[in-house]
Amino acid sequence: SMYEINPFSKQLTKNYKDKLEVIFISLDSDSSVWKRYVENNLLSETNFILPNDFKSTFAKHFKLTSIPRYILIDKNGKLITTDAPRPSDPKIKELMRKYL
């Protein structure tokens, strides 16, 4: 499935579940596809769909031009990076240790 959550994302979510709030955002034009995916693969209670894809206010604000994208915001709401390493990249663990 094009929506398969990779094992690295699952592991990261599990490893930091007490310190990390994971939010999934989809740029799907078909909300029924996204809803089905969420029901079958719920990793986070918090998920959103941006039906205007890269033209949405959120995408423009964070200058999103490609997906997947990992954005890291600290517990005080301070933006750390809009282009965090992927969960498969060992550098993500360094960032987590530094900011969590």
Coordinates of N, CA, C and O in Angstrom, one line a residue:
S1 N 0.8 -1.2 0.0 CA 0.0 0.0 0.0 C 0.9 1.2 0.0 O 1.9 1.3 0.6
M2 N 0.4 2.3 -0.7 CA 1.2 3.5 -0.7 C 1.2 4.2 0.7 O 2.0 5.1 0.9
Y3 N 0.4 3.7 1.6 CA 0.3 4.2 2.9 C 0.9 3.4 4.0 O 0.7 3.6 5.2
E4 N 1.8 2.5 3.6 CA 2.4 1.6 4.6 C 3.3 2.4 5.4 O 4.2 3.1 4.9
I5 N 3.1 2.5 6.7 CA 4.0 3.2 7.6 C 5.3 2.3 7.7 O 5.2 1.1 8.0
N6 N 6.4 2.9 7.5 CA 7.6 2.1 7.5 C 8.0 1.7 9.0 O 7.6 2.3 9.9
P7 N 8.7 0.6 9.1 CA 9.0 0.1 10.4 C 9.8 1.0 11.3 O 9.7 1.0 12.5
F8 N 10.6 1.9 10.6 CA 11.4 2.9 11.4 C 10.5 3.9 12.1 O 10.7 4.3 13.2
S9 N 9.5 4.3 11.4 CA 8.5 5.3 12.0 C 7.8 4.6 13.1 O 7.6 5.2 14.2
K10 N 7.4 3.3 13.0 CA 6.7 2.6 14.1 C 7.6 2.5 15.3 O 7.2 2.8 16.4
Q11 N 8.9 2.2 15.0 CA 9.8 2.0 16.2 C 10.1 3.4 16.9 O 10.1 3.4 18.1
L12 N 10.3 4.4 16.1 CA 10.5 5.7 16.7 C 9.3 6.2 17.5 O 9.5 6.6 18.6
T13 N 8.1 5.9 17.0 CA 6.9 6.3 17.8 C 6.9 5.5 19.1 O 6.5 6.0 20.1
K14 N 7.2 4.2 19.0 CA 7.2 3.4 20.2 C 8.2 3.8 21.2 O 8.0 3.9 22.4
N15 N 9.5 4.0 20.7 CA 10.6 4.4 21.6 C 10.4 5.7 22.3 O 10.9 5.8 23.5
Y16 N 9.7 6.6 21.7 CA 9.6 7.9 22.4 C 8.1 8.2 22.7 O 7.8 9.4 22.9
K17 N 7.3 7.2 22.9 CA 5.9 7.4 23.1 C 5.5 8.3 24.3 O 4.5 9.0 24.3
D18 N 6.4 8.3 25.3 CA 6.1 9.1 26.5 C 6.6 10.6 26.3 O 6.2 11.4 27.1
K19 N 7.4 10.8 25.3 CA 8.0 12.1 25.1 C 7.6 12.8 23.8 O 7.9 13.9 23.6
L20 N 7.0 12.0 22.9 CA 6.8 12.5 21.6 C 5.3 12.4 21.2 O 4.7 11.4 21.4
E21 N 4.8 13.5 20.6 CA 3.5 13.5 20.1 C 3.6 13.4 18.6 O 4.2 14.3 18.0
V22 N 3.1 12.4 18.0 CA 3.2 12.2 16.6 C 1.9 12.6 15.9 O 0.8 12.2 16.4
I23 N 2.0 13.4 14.9 CA 0.8 13.9 14.2 C 1.0 13.5 12.7 O 2.1 13.8 12.2
F24 N 0.0 12.9 12.2 CA 0.1 12.5 10.8 C -0.8 13.5 10.0 O -1.9 13.8 10.4
I25 N -0.2 13.9 8.9 CA -0.9 14.9 8.0 C -0.8 14.3 6.6 O 0.2 13.9 6.1
S26 N -2.0 14.2 6.0 CA -2.1 13.7 4.6 C -2.4 14.8 3.7 O -3.1 15.8 4.0
L27 N -1.9 14.7 2.5 CA -2.2 15.7 1.4 C -3.2 15.0 0.4 O -3.3 15.5 -0.8
D28 N -3.8 14.0 0.8 CA -4.7 13.3 -0.1 C -5.9 14.2 -0.6 O -6.4 15.0 0.1
S29 N -6.2 13.9 -1.9 CA -7.4 14.6 -2.4 C -8.7 13.8 -2.1 O -9.8 14.3 -2.0
D30 N -8.5 12.5 -1.8 CA -9.6 11.6 -1.5 C -9.6 11.3 0.0 O -8.8 10.5 0.5
S31 N -10.5 12.0 0.7 CA -10.5 11.8 2.2 C -10.9 10.4 2.6 O -10.5 9.9 3.7
S32 N -11.7 9.7 1.8 CA -12.1 8.4 2.2 C -10.9 7.4 2.2 O -10.8 6.5 3.1
V33 N -9.9 7.6 1.3 CA -8.7 6.8 1.3 C -7.9 7.0 2.6 O -7.5 6.1 3.3
W34 N -7.8 8.3 3.0 CA -7.1 8.6 4.2 C -7.8 8.1 5.5 O -7.2 7.5 6.3
K35 N -9.1 8.2 5.5 CA -9.9 7.7 6.7 C -9.7 6.2 6.8 O -9.5 5.7 7.9
R36 N -9.8 5.5 5.7 CA -9.6 4.0 5.7 C -8.2 3.7 6.3 O -8.0 2.8 7.1
Y37 N -7.2 4.4 5.8 CA -5.8 4.2 6.2 C -5.7 4.4 7.7 O -5.1 3.6 8.4
V38 N -6.2 5.5 8.2 CA -6.1 5.9 9.6 C -6.8 4.8 10.5 O -6.3 4.3 11.5
E39 N -8.0 4.3 10.1 CA -8.7 3.2 10.8 C -7.8 1.9 10.8 O -7.8 1.2 11.8
N40 N -7.1 1.7 9.8 CA -6.4 0.4 9.7 C -4.9 0.5 10.3 O -4.3 -0.5 10.6
N41 N -4.4 1.7 10.4 CA -3.0 1.8 10.8 C -2.8 2.9 11.9 O -1.8 3.6 11.9
L42 N -3.8 3.1 12.8 CA -3.7 4.2 13.7 C -2.5 4.1 14.6 O -2.3 3.2 15.4
L43 N -1.5 5.1 14.4 CA -0.4 5.2 15.3 C -0.5 6.4 16.2 O 0.2 6.5 17.2
S44 N -1.4 7.3 15.8 CA -1.5 8.5 16.5 C -3.0 8.9 16.5 O -3.7 8.7 15.5
E45 N -3.5 9.4 17.6 CA -4.9 9.9 17.7 C -5.0 11.2 16.9 O -6.1 11.5 16.5
T46 N -3.9 11.8 16.6 CA -3.9 13.1 16.0 C -3.5 13.0 14.5 O -2.4 12.7 14.2
N47 N -4.5 13.2 13.7 CA -4.2 13.2 12.3 C -5.1 14.2 11.5 O -6.2 14.4 11.9
F48 N -4.6 14.7 10.4 CA -5.3 15.7 9.7 C -5.1 15.4 8.2 O -4.2 14.8 7.8
I49 N -6.1 15.9 7.4 CA -6.0 15.9 6.0 C -6.0 17.3 5.4 O -6.8 18.1 5.9
L50 N -5.1 17.6 4.5 CA -5.0 18.9 3.9 C -5.5 18.8 2.5 O -4.7 18.5 1.6
P51 N -6.7 19.0 2.2 CA -7.3 18.7 0.8 C -6.7 19.6 -0.3 O -6.8 19.2 -1.4
N52 N -6.1 20.7 0.1 CA -5.5 21.6 -0.9 C -4.0 21.3 -1.1 O -3.3 22.1 -1.7
D53 N -3.6 20.1 -0.7 CA -2.2 19.6 -0.8 C -1.2 20.8 -0.6 O -1.2 21.4 0.4
F54 N -0.3 20.9 -1.6 CA 0.8 21.9 -1.3 C 0.3 23.3 -1.4 O 1.1 24.2 -1.1
K55 N -0.9 23.6 -1.7 CA -1.5 24.9 -1.7 C -2.1 25.3 -0.4 O -2.5 26.4 -0.2
S56 N -2.2 24.3 0.5 CA -2.8 24.6 1.8 C -2.0 25.6 2.6 O -0.8 25.7 2.4
T57 N -2.6 26.2 3.5 CA -1.9 27.2 4.4 C -0.8 26.5 5.2 O 0.3 27.1 5.3
F58 N -1.1 25.3 5.7 CA 0.0 24.6 6.4 C 1.2 24.3 5.6 O 2.3 24.6 6.0
A59 N 1.0 23.8 4.4 CA 2.1 23.5 3.5 C 2.9 24.7 3.1 O 4.1 24.7 3.1
K60 N 2.2 25.8 2.8 CA 2.8 27.0 2.5 C 3.6 27.6 3.7 O 4.8 28.0 3.5
H61 N 3.0 27.5 4.9 CA 3.7 28.0 6.1 C 5.0 27.3 6.3 O 6.0 27.9 6.6
F62 N 5.0 26.0 6.1 CA 6.2 25.2 6.4 C 7.1 25.0 5.1 O 8.0 24.2 5.1
K63 N 6.6 25.6 4.0 CA 7.4 25.6 2.8 C 7.5 24.1 2.3 O 8.6 23.7 1.9
L64 N 6.4 23.3 2.4 CA 6.5 21.9 2.0 C 6.4 21.9 0.5 O 5.5 22.4 -0.1
T65 N 7.3 21.2 -0.1 CA 7.3 21.0 -1.6 C 7.4 19.5 -1.9 O 7.2 19.2 -3.1
S66 N 7.6 18.7 -1.0 CA 7.7 17.2 -1.2 C 7.3 16.5 0.1 O 7.3 17.1 1.2
I67 N 6.9 15.2 -0.1 CA 6.5 14.4 1.0 C 7.2 13.1 0.8 O 7.5 12.7 -0.3
P68 N 7.5 12.3 1.9 CA 7.1 12.6 3.2 C 8.0 13.7 3.8 O 9.2 13.8 3.3
R69 N 7.6 14.3 4.8 CA 8.3 15.4 5.5 C 8.2 15.2 7.0 O 7.1 14.9 7.5
Y70 N 9.3 15.4 7.7 CA 9.3 15.2 9.1 C 9.6 16.5 9.7 O 10.7 17.1 9.4
I71 N 8.7 17.1 10.5 CA 8.9 18.4 11.1 C 9.0 18.1 12.6 O 8.2 17.4 13.2
L72 N 9.9 18.8 13.3 CA 10.2 18.6 14.7 C 9.9 19.9 15.4 O 10.5 20.9 15.1
I73 N 9.0 19.9 16.4 CA 8.7 21.0 17.2 C 8.8 20.6 18.6 O 8.4 19.6 19.0
D74 N 9.5 21.5 19.4 CA 9.7 21.1 20.8 C 8.4 21.2 21.7 O 7.4 21.7 21.2
K75 N 8.5 20.8 22.9 CA 7.3 20.8 23.8 C 6.8 22.2 24.1 O 5.6 22.3 24.5
N76 N 7.6 23.2 23.8 CA 7.1 24.6 24.0 C 6.6 25.2 22.8 O 6.3 26.4 22.7
G77 N 6.5 24.4 21.7 CA 6.0 24.9 20.4 C 7.1 25.6 19.6 O 6.7 26.2 18.5
K78 N 8.3 25.5 20.0 CA 9.4 26.1 19.2 C 9.8 25.1 18.0 O 10.0 24.0 18.2
L79 N 9.8 25.7 16.8 CA 10.2 24.9 15.6 C 11.6 24.6 15.7 O 12.5 25.5 15.8
I80 N 12.0 23.3 15.6 CA 13.4 22.9 15.6 C 13.8 22.7 14.2 O 14.8 23.3 13.8
T81 N 13.0 22.0 13.4 CA 13.4 21.9 11.9 C 12.1 21.5 11.2 O 11.3 20.8 11.7
T82 N 12.0 22.0 9.9 CA 10.9 21.6 9.0 C 11.4 20.5 8.1 O 10.7 20.0 7.3
D83 N 12.6 20.0 8.3 CA 13.2 19.0 7.4 C 14.0 18.0 8.3 O 15.2 17.9 8.0
A84 N 13.4 17.4 9.3 CA 14.1 16.5 10.2 C 14.5 15.2 9.4 O 13.9 14.9 8.4
P85 N 15.6 14.6 9.8 CA 16.0 13.3 9.2 C 14.8 12.3 9.2 O 14.0 12.3 10.2
R86 N 14.8 11.4 8.3 CA 13.8 10.4 8.3 C 14.0 9.4 9.5 O 15.1 9.4 10.0
P87 N 13.0 8.7 9.9 CA 13.1 7.8 11.0 C 14.2 6.7 10.8 O 14.7 6.2 11.8
S88 N 14.5 6.4 9.6 CA 15.6 5.4 9.3 C 17.0 6.0 9.4 O 17.9 5.2 9.5
D89 N 17.1 7.3 9.5 CA 18.4 8.0 9.6 C 18.8 8.0 11.1 O 18.1 8.6 11.9
P90 N 20.0 7.5 11.4 CA 20.5 7.6 12.8 C 20.6 9.0 13.4 O 20.5 9.2 14.6
K91 N 20.7 10.0 12.5 CA 20.7 11.4 13.0 C 19.5 11.8 13.7 O 19.5 12.7 14.6
I92 N 18.3 11.1 13.4 CA 17.1 11.5 14.1 C 17.2 11.2 15.6 O 16.7 12.0 16.4
K93 N 17.9 10.2 16.0 CA 18.1 9.9 17.4 C 18.9 10.9 18.1 O 18.6 11.3 19.3
E94 N 19.9 11.5 17.4 CA 20.7 12.6 18.0 C 19.8 13.8 18.3 O 19.8 14.4 19.4
L95 N 18.9 14.2 17.3 CA 18.0 15.3 17.5 C 17.0 15.0 18.7 O 16.8 15.9 19.5
M96 N 16.5 13.8 18.8 CA 15.6 13.4 19.8 C 16.3 13.6 21.2 O 15.7 14.1 22.1
R97 N 17.5 13.1 21.3 CA 18.2 13.2 22.6 C 18.4 14.6 23.0 O 18.3 15.0 24.1
K98 N 18.7 15.4 22.0 CA 19.0 16.8 22.2 C 17.8 17.6 22.7 O 17.9 18.5 23.6
Y99 N 16.7 17.3 22.1 CA 15.5 18.2 22.3 C 14.4 17.6 23.2 O 13.5 18.3 23.6
L100 N 14.5 16.3 23.5 CA 13.4 15.7 24.3 C 13.9 15.5 25.7 O 14.7 14.9 26.1

